[in-house]
Coordinates of C-alpha atoms in Angstrom, one line a residue:
M4 CA 7.1 -9.3 3.4
R5 CA 8.3 -10.1 0.2
G6 CA 8.1 -13.1 -1.8
T7 CA 10.2 -14.9 -5.1
S8 CA 9.5 -14.9 -8.7
F9 CA 11.2 -16.1 -11.5
T10 CA 10.9 -18.1 -14.8
E11 CA 12.6 -20.7 -16.6
T12 CA 13.0 -23.1 -19.3
M13 CA 13.9 -26.7 -19.7
L14 CA 14.2 -29.0 -22.7
G15 CA 14.7 -32.7 -23.1
T16 CA 13.4 -35.9 -24.1
V17 CA 10.6 -38.4 -23.0
R18 CA 9.3 -41.6 -23.7
L19 CA 6.1 -43.1 -22.8
D20 CA 5.3 -46.5 -22.0
N21 CA 4.3 -48.8 -24.4
E22 CA 5.7 -46.2 -27.6
D23 CA 8.8 -46.4 -28.9
P24 CA 9.3 -43.0 -30.2
V25 CA 11.6 -40.8 -27.9
R26 CA 9.7 -37.4 -28.2
R27 CA 11.1 -33.7 -27.7
I28 CA 9.2 -32.0 -24.5
R29 CA 9.9 -28.1 -23.1
L30 CA 9.1 -26.5 -20.4
D31 CA 8.6 -22.9 -20.0
L32 CA 7.6 -22.4 -16.2
R33 CA 6.8 -19.7 -14.0
A34 CA 7.5 -19.9 -10.0
E35 CA 6.5 -17.7 -7.1
A36 CA 7.2 -18.3 -3.6
D37 CA 5.5 -16.4 -0.6
E38 CA 9.0 -15.9 1.0
V39 CA 12.4 -14.9 -0.1
L40 CA 14.1 -17.6 -1.5
R41 CA 17.1 -18.7 0.6
P42 CA 19.3 -21.7 -0.5
H43 CA 20.4 -23.0 3.2
R44 CA 16.4 -23.7 3.6
T45 CA 13.3 -25.4 1.9
T46 CA 11.5 -22.8 0.0
R47 CA 8.2 -24.1 -1.3
A48 CA 7.0 -22.2 -4.6
R49 CA 3.9 -22.7 -7.2
L50 CA 4.7 -23.7 -10.6
S51 CA 2.6 -22.4 -13.4
G52 CA 3.4 -22.4 -17.3
R53 CA 3.6 -24.5 -20.9
I54 CA 4.4 -28.3 -21.7
R55 CA 5.0 -29.0 -25.2
V56 CA 5.5 -32.6 -26.2
T57 CA 5.8 -33.2 -29.9
G58 CA 2.8 -34.6 -31.4
L59 CA 1.6 -34.7 -28.2
T60 CA 0.5 -32.1 -26.5
D61 CA 1.0 -28.0 -25.9
D62 CA -0.7 -27.0 -23.0
P63 CA 0.3 -23.6 -21.5
D64 CA -2.2 -24.6 -18.6
A65 CA 0.2 -26.5 -16.6
T66 CA 0.1 -26.1 -12.6
G67 CA 2.1 -27.4 -10.1
E68 CA 4.7 -27.0 -7.0
L69 CA 8.5 -26.6 -6.5
E70 CA 10.3 -27.6 -3.5
I71 CA 13.7 -25.6 -3.3
S72 CA 16.5 -27.2 -1.0
P73 CA 19.4 -27.2 -2.8
L74 CA 21.2 -27.5 0.8
A75 CA 18.8 -28.7 3.5
R76 CA 17.7 -31.6 1.3
R77 CA 20.0 -31.3 -1.6
R78 CA 17.3 -31.3 -4.2
I79 CA 15.1 -29.2 -6.2
R80 CA 11.6 -30.9 -6.6
Y81 CA 9.0 -30.6 -9.6
R82 CA 5.8 -31.7 -9.6
L83 CA 3.7 -31.0 -12.5
T84 CA 0.0 -31.7 -14.0
F85 CA -0.9 -31.1 -17.5
T86 CA -3.1 -32.5 -19.9
A87 CA -1.7 -34.6 -23.2
D88 CA -4.1 -36.0 -25.5
G89 CA -7.0 -36.0 -23.3
R90 CA -4.9 -37.7 -20.4
R91 CA -4.3 -36.0 -17.3
L92 CA -0.4 -36.3 -16.5
T93 CA 1.7 -35.5 -13.6
L94 CA 5.3 -35.0 -13.9
D95 CA 7.6 -35.7 -10.8
G96 CA 11.1 -35.2 -10.6
W97 CA 13.8 -33.7 -9.1
K98 CA 17.4 -32.2 -9.4
S99 CA 19.7 -34.2 -6.9
V100 CA 22.4 -31.7 -5.7
T101 CA 25.8 -32.6 -4.8
P102 CA 29.2 -30.3 -4.6
R103 CA 31.0 -33.5 -6.5
H104 CA 29.2 -32.1 -9.7
P105 CA 27.3 -28.8 -8.9
V106 CA 26.6 -27.7 -12.6
K107 CA 25.2 -31.0 -13.8
S108 CA 23.1 -31.8 -10.8
M109 CA 21.6 -28.3 -10.7
T110 CA 20.9 -28.4 -14.3
V111 CA 19.6 -32.1 -15.0
L112 CA 16.0 -33.3 -14.4
P113 CA 15.2 -37.1 -14.4
F114 CA 11.7 -37.2 -14.1
T115 CA 8.9 -40.0 -14.2
L116 CA 5.2 -39.6 -15.8
Y117 CA 2.3 -40.8 -13.9
E118 CA -1.5 -41.1 -15.0
D119 CA -4.1 -42.0 -12.1
G120 CA -1.0 -42.8 -9.8
A121 CA 0.4 -45.6 -12.0
R122 CA 3.7 -44.6 -14.2
A123 CA 3.0 -44.0 -17.6
G124 CA 6.7 -42.6 -18.9
Q125 CA 9.8 -41.4 -18.1
G126 CA 12.2 -38.6 -19.6
T127 CA 15.0 -36.1 -18.6
L128 CA 15.4 -32.5 -18.8
R129 CA 18.2 -30.1 -19.0
F130 CA 19.0 -26.4 -18.2
P131 CA 20.4 -24.5 -21.3
L132 CA 23.0 -22.8 -19.6
T133 CA 24.7 -21.2 -22.6
T134 CA 21.2 -19.6 -23.7
D135 CA 18.8 -19.4 -20.7
L136 CA 21.2 -18.8 -17.9
A137 CA 21.1 -14.9 -18.4
P138 CA 17.2 -14.8 -19.1
F139 CA 17.1 -17.2 -16.0
L140 CA 19.1 -14.4 -13.3
L141 CA 17.5 -11.6 -14.8
S142 CA 13.9 -12.9 -14.1
F143 CA 14.1 -12.7 -10.5
R144 CA 11.7 -10.4 -8.9
F145 CA 11.0 -10.2 -4.9
P146 CA 8.0 -8.4 -4.8
R147 CA 6.0 -7.3 -2.0
R148 CA 3.8 -9.8 -0.7
E149 CA 0.4 -8.0 0.5
D150 CA -2.6 -9.7 1.6
P151 CA -5.7 -8.4 -0.8
A152 CA -8.3 -8.5 2.2
Q153 CA -7.0 -5.6 4.0
Y154 CA -8.0 -3.5 0.9
S155 CA -11.7 -4.7 1.4
A156 CA -12.0 -2.7 4.9
P157 CA -14.2 0.3 4.5
R158 CA -12.2 3.3 4.6
W159 CA -15.0 5.6 5.9
D160 CA -14.2 7.8 8.9
G161 CA -17.7 9.3 9.3
S162 CA -17.1 12.6 7.2
P163 CA -19.5 14.0 5.1
D164 CA -18.9 14.2 1.4
R165 CA -17.4 10.8 1.0
T166 CA -18.1 8.0 -1.5
E167 CA -16.4 4.6 -1.6
V168 CA -16.9 2.0 -3.9
W169 CA -16.7 -2.2 -4.0
Y170 CA -17.2 -3.6 -7.6
T171 CA -16.6 -6.8 -9.3
T172 CA -16.2 -7.4 -13.1
L173 CA -16.2 -10.8 -14.6
T174 CA -16.3 -12.7 -17.7
D175 CA -18.1 -16.3 -18.2
P176 CA -15.8 -18.4 -20.0
T177 CA -18.5 -20.7 -21.2
T178 CA -20.9 -18.1 -22.6
G179 CA -19.2 -14.8 -22.9
T180 CA -21.5 -12.9 -20.6
G181 CA -20.0 -10.1 -18.6
I182 CA -21.1 -9.6 -15.0
W183 CA -20.7 -6.4 -13.1
L184 CA -21.5 -6.0 -9.5
H185 CA -21.3 -2.6 -8.0
H186 CA -21.5 -1.7 -4.2
E187 CA -21.2 1.5 -3.1
L188 CA -21.7 3.6 0.3
V189 CA -22.6 7.5 -0.1
A190 CA -21.8 9.9 2.9
P191 CA -24.1 13.0 1.9
A192 CA -22.5 16.4 2.1
D193 CA -25.1 17.8 4.2
G194 CA -24.3 15.7 7.4
S195 CA -27.1 13.4 6.8
A196 CA -27.2 9.0 7.4
P197 CA -24.7 7.5 4.9
Q198 CA -26.7 5.1 2.4
A199 CA -25.7 2.0 0.9
H200 CA -26.9 1.1 -2.9
G201 CA -26.0 -0.6 -6.1
W202 CA -26.6 -2.9 -8.5
A203 CA -26.0 -5.9 -10.7
A204 CA -25.7 -6.5 -14.5
A205 CA -25.3 -9.0 -16.8
F206 CA -23.9 -8.4 -20.6
P207 CA -24.8 -11.0 -22.4
P208 CA -22.9 -11.6 -26.1
E209 CA -26.3 -11.7 -27.6
G210 CA -29.4 -10.3 -26.6
K211 CA -30.3 -7.2 -24.1
V212 CA -28.3 -6.2 -21.2
R213 CA -30.0 -6.7 -17.9
H214 CA -29.5 -4.9 -14.9
A215 CA -31.5 -4.6 -11.4
R216 CA -30.5 -1.9 -8.5
F217 CA -30.7 -2.6 -4.3
G218 CA -31.3 0.1 -2.1
P219 CA -30.6 2.7 -0.9
T220 CA -30.5 1.3 2.9
P221 CA -28.8 2.5 5.6
W222 CA -25.1 1.8 6.3
S223 CA -24.3 -0.4 9.2
R224 CA -20.5 0.0 9.5
P225 CA -19.6 -3.9 8.3
P226 CA -15.9 -4.2 9.6
H227 CA -14.4 -6.4 6.5
G228 CA -16.2 -4.9 3.6
F229 CA -19.4 -4.1 2.4
S230 CA -22.6 -5.2 3.4
A231 CA -26.4 -4.0 3.7
D232 CA -29.8 -5.6 3.5
G233 CA -28.3 -9.2 2.7
I234 CA -25.7 -8.0 -0.1
D235 CA -21.9 -9.1 1.1
A236 CA -18.7 -8.1 -0.6
T237 CA -16.3 -9.6 1.5
P238 CA -12.8 -10.7 1.0
G239 CA -13.2 -13.9 -1.0
R240 CA -16.9 -13.7 -1.2
L241 CA -19.9 -12.0 -3.3
T242 CA -23.4 -12.9 -2.3
G243 CA -26.7 -11.0 -2.8
H244 CA -30.0 -10.3 -4.7
A245 CA -31.5 -7.5 -6.2
G246 CA -35.0 -8.1 -8.4
D247 CA -34.7 -11.3 -10.0
F248 CA -31.0 -11.5 -9.7
H249 CA -29.3 -13.6 -7.3
W250 CA -25.4 -14.7 -7.1
D251 CA -23.3 -16.5 -5.1
L252 CA -19.3 -16.2 -5.8
T253 CA -16.1 -17.3 -4.5
E254 CA -13.5 -15.3 -5.8
Q255 CA -9.7 -16.3 -5.6
P256 CA -7.2 -13.7 -6.0
L257 CA -4.1 -14.8 -8.6
A258 CA -2.0 -11.6 -8.7
E259 CA -0.8 -8.6 -6.1
P260 CA -2.6 -5.5 -5.8
L261 CA -2.2 -2.8 -8.3
F262 CA -2.5 1.0 -7.7
T263 CA -4.1 2.8 -10.5
F264 CA -3.5 6.2 -8.7
P265 CA 0.0 6.4 -6.5
R266 CA 0.1 4.2 -3.6
W267 CA -0.1 7.0 -1.2
S268 CA -3.3 8.4 -2.5
W269 CA -5.0 5.5 -0.7
R270 CA -3.4 5.9 2.5
R271 CA -3.7 9.4 2.9
P272 CA -7.0 10.6 1.1
L273 CA -5.6 14.2 -0.2
L274 CA -6.9 13.5 -3.9
P275 CA -10.5 13.9 -4.9
A276 CA -10.5 10.4 -5.5
T277 CA -8.5 7.4 -5.5
H278 CA -8.6 3.8 -7.2
M279 CA -7.0 0.6 -6.9
L280 CA -7.5 -3.1 -7.5
P281 CA -6.9 -5.7 -4.5
A282 CA -6.5 -8.2 -7.1
A283 CA -5.7 -7.0 -10.3
R284 CA -6.7 -10.5 -11.5
A285 CA -8.7 -13.6 -9.9
T286 CA -10.9 -16.0 -11.0
Y287 CA -14.5 -16.8 -9.7
D288 CA -16.8 -19.6 -9.0
G289 CA -20.5 -20.1 -8.3
T290 CA -23.8 -19.0 -9.6
F291 CA -25.3 -15.8 -11.2
S292 CA -28.9 -15.8 -12.3
D293 CA -30.2 -12.8 -13.9
G294 CA -33.6 -14.1 -13.8
E295 CA -34.1 -15.5 -17.3
R296 CA -30.9 -17.6 -17.0
T297 CA -28.7 -19.3 -14.1
L298 CA -24.7 -19.1 -15.1
T299 CA -22.6 -21.8 -13.3
L300 CA -19.2 -20.1 -13.1
R301 CA -15.6 -22.0 -12.8
G302 CA -12.6 -20.3 -13.0
A303 CA -14.3 -17.1 -14.6
P304 CA -11.7 -14.4 -14.7
G305 CA -11.8 -10.9 -13.4
A306 CA -10.9 -8.4 -10.7
S307 CA -12.6 -6.5 -8.0
A308 CA -11.5 -2.9 -7.5
R309 CA -12.1 -0.5 -5.0
I310 CA -12.6 3.9 -5.3
N311 CA -12.5 6.0 -2.2
G312 CA -13.3 9.8 -2.6
H313 CA -15.6 12.8 -2.9
G314 CA -17.9 11.2 -6.0
N315 CA -17.4 11.1 -9.6
A316 CA -15.2 12.8 -11.9
R317 CA -16.4 15.8 -14.1
R318 CA -15.8 13.3 -17.0
W319 CA -14.0 10.0 -17.1
A320 CA -13.0 6.7 -19.0
W321 CA -12.1 2.9 -17.4
L322 CA -10.7 0.3 -19.2
H323 CA -9.8 -3.4 -17.2
A324 CA -8.3 -5.6 -19.8
E325 CA -7.2 -9.4 -19.0
L326 CA -4.1 -9.8 -21.7
G327 CA -3.6 -13.6 -20.8
D328 CA -0.3 -15.0 -19.2
G329 CA -0.6 -12.8 -16.3
G330 CA -1.0 -9.9 -18.0
V331 CA -3.6 -7.0 -17.2
L332 CA -3.9 -3.4 -18.4
E333 CA -6.1 -0.8 -16.1
V334 CA -6.7 2.8 -17.5
V335 CA -8.6 5.5 -15.4
A336 CA -8.8 8.8 -17.3
A337 CA -10.7 11.6 -15.7
V338 CA -11.4 15.3 -15.5
S339 CA -11.8 16.7 -11.8
T340 CA -14.7 18.8 -10.4
R341 CA -12.2 20.9 -8.9
P342 CA -12.1 24.7 -9.8
V343 CA -8.5 24.4 -11.2
L344 CA -8.1 21.0 -12.4
R345 CA -11.3 21.2 -14.6
R346 CA -9.8 23.1 -17.1
L347 CA -7.0 20.4 -17.8
P348 CA -7.5 18.0 -20.4
P349 CA -8.1 14.2 -18.9
L350 CA -5.7 13.0 -16.3
V351 CA -4.5 9.5 -17.5
F352 CA -3.6 6.7 -14.7
L353 CA -2.4 4.0 -17.1
R354 CA -0.7 0.6 -15.7
L355 CA 0.2 -2.3 -17.5
R356 CA 1.0 -5.5 -15.8
H357 CA 3.3 -7.5 -18.5
R358 CA 6.0 -10.2 -18.3
D359 CA 6.0 -9.5 -14.1
R360 CA 6.4 -6.1 -14.4
T361 CA 4.6 -3.0 -14.0
W362 CA 4.7 0.0 -16.4
P363 CA 5.3 2.8 -16.3
R364 CA 6.9 2.4 -13.0
R365 CA 5.5 4.9 -11.0
A366 CA 1.6 5.9 -11.3
E367 CA 2.4 9.5 -11.5
R368 CA 4.0 9.7 -14.4
S369 CA 1.3 8.8 -17.3
A370 CA -0.8 11.4 -15.4
V371 CA 1.8 14.5 -15.0
G372 CA 4.5 13.5 -17.0
L373 CA 8.4 14.3 -16.3
L374 CA 7.9 18.3 -15.0
G375 CA 4.6 18.3 -16.9
I376 CA 6.2 17.0 -20.1
G377 CA 5.4 13.9 -21.6
R378 CA 1.5 13.1 -20.1
F379 CA -0.9 10.4 -21.8
R380 CA -3.2 11.6 -23.4
A381 CA -7.1 10.7 -23.5
R382 CA -9.6 11.4 -26.4
I383 CA -12.9 10.4 -24.2
G384 CA -16.4 10.2 -26.2
L385 CA -18.6 6.9 -27.4
P386 CA -18.4 4.4 -28.8
D387 CA -14.9 4.9 -29.2
W388 CA -12.2 6.2 -27.2
T389 CA -8.6 6.2 -27.0
V390 CA -5.4 6.8 -24.7
T391 CA -1.9 7.1 -26.0
G392 CA 1.3 7.9 -24.1
R393 CA 5.0 7.2 -24.0
T394 CA 8.1 7.0 -21.9
L395 CA 11.6 7.3 -23.0
L396 CA 11.8 3.8 -24.6
R397 CA 8.2 2.6 -24.8
R398 CA 5.3 3.9 -26.0
I399 CA 1.1 2.9 -26.0
R400 CA -1.9 3.0 -27.9
V401 CA -5.2 2.0 -26.3
E402 CA -8.5 1.6 -28.6
V403 CA -12.0 1.0 -26.7
T404 CA -15.1 0.6 -28.7
Q405 CA -18.1 0.1 -26.6
P406 CA -20.9 -1.1 -28.8
A407 CA -24.5 0.4 -28.1
D408 CA -26.3 -2.8 -27.9
R409 CA -23.5 -3.9 -25.3
T410 CA -23.8 -0.8 -23.0
L411 CA -25.9 0.2 -20.4
A412 CA -26.4 3.5 -19.1
L413 CA -27.3 4.4 -15.3
D414 CA -27.7 7.4 -13.6
Y415 CA -27.1 8.1 -9.8
R416 CA -26.1 10.7 -7.6
D417 CA -22.8 12.1 -5.6
P418 CA -22.7 13.1 -2.2
D419 CA -23.9 16.8 -3.0
G420 CA -26.2 15.8 -4.9
A421 CA -25.3 16.5 -8.5
Q422 CA -26.0 13.7 -10.9
A423 CA -23.7 11.7 -12.9
V424 CA -24.5 9.2 -15.9
C425 CA -22.3 6.0 -16.6
H426 CA -21.9 4.3 -20.0
N427 CA -20.6 0.6 -18.8
S428 CA -19.7 -2.3 -21.0
E429 CA -18.4 -5.4 -19.7
S430 CA -18.3 -7.0 -23.1
A431 CA -16.8 -4.2 -24.9
D432 CA -13.6 -4.6 -27.5
A433 CA -10.5 -3.3 -27.0
R434 CA -6.8 -3.1 -29.1
I435 CA -4.2 -2.5 -27.2
L436 CA 0.1 -1.6 -28.9
L437 CA 2.9 -1.4 -26.8
E438 CA 6.0 -0.3 -28.8
R439 CA 9.6 -0.5 -27.9
W440 CA 12.6 1.5 -29.4
W441 CA 15.1 0.1 -30.8
G442 CA 16.8 2.8 -33.1
H443 CA 13.3 3.0 -34.4
W444 CA 9.8 1.9 -33.0
R445 CA 9.5 -1.7 -32.9
T446 CA 6.4 -3.7 -31.7
E447 CA 6.8 -5.2 -28.4
A448 CA 3.1 -6.7 -27.8
S449 CA -0.3 -6.4 -29.2
W450 CA -3.8 -7.6 -27.6
T451 CA -6.9 -7.6 -29.3
L452 CA -9.8 -8.3 -27.0
Q453 CA -13.3 -9.3 -28.4
G454 CA -16.6 -8.7 -26.3
T455 CA -13.9 -9.4 -23.3
A456 CA -13.2 -5.9 -22.4
H457 CA -14.6 -4.2 -19.1
A458 CA -15.1 -0.4 -20.1
E459 CA -16.8 2.6 -19.0
V460 CA -17.4 6.3 -20.0
G461 CA -19.2 8.7 -17.6
D462 CA -20.3 12.2 -17.3
R463 CA -22.3 14.5 -15.9

């Protein structure tokens, strides 16, 4: 099943009641529908974006809904809620579509502002055909609509020598504390009974990183996710306790699944391991306590991911970076334990979701290049590690720093009994530079994350 997404810009004027000046207003919106847009039917979409009113507000977090019904109801209705000068306002308006004036009726949006149900102002917005028609048409996407919950179910089929992981990382926007919840199933290579274990960790911006383990405990084959000894990681919910740690969180996915490794590797476990994010972006609400303080989370940004394979790599690095405006970067660089693959430099799987596009288009591109040429490269170390790479028209450089006082070292065992150590920081720093070729390399976008990147380096 596919949906529809597009972006739209509108310009105009607005006058607030009991005020003389006419103010300029600009809307930069993104619409997302869960079905393919059909003009002869009514389609409802979610709206998000930025509203700017001269001298009054610049709110980048406006949200609302859009009703697209140009033929069935002959209207396109917008309802948006935003904050202006401490007031919570709602913009309500619609384009009245008529065949007598098709262009004007499709591009002019009269609207009324409301505050607590009472009228607060009115204005008119127009879609600028000459400058924004081409970007508007080119912005249309019809992404595959997938239910993130389908990727939470256990993949283990009873075979020995397998490991499966459910993990969640997030950042409390109020305190800057990074949080890590790790849930793991291990089916030993010797055929003995599978075990479940894991841990919770808190990374405050100041003070000691704290963690607590749970398990091992027998695996009970839950149908919908991870569940063992009172600890659950199921679609939309994370609850449990370990030592002094207690948590009860709800998860709200905000983005489509993102496959760090090729999509086929999740369906067919032919690689030593595979990695994907059921929801590349999500928000978390609830409580999290590390025994010293309790955090009340509201809209905390983060993501949940899955790993399925035979165990950890020989050496690896991982990064999850929230870039804002719906962007996210996921990086896995690893050296396999397989006899031939372990002689190769780290294979890099890099997926950048930016401006509603995922780059590189295929997950294999960063790892194998084109006929072996143009593979992305990683230099793995601590406290700093880097990833660089390029395609025909773009190149990227990722620099990650994991400060020692914000990094937690944990040891654990693979299904074959071999020991691995991960050095994890849920409050790492990252610098990302994306460039595009226009006769010479020019900066397309850059991001600097201070204490909000999630990163890890591991080895044996």
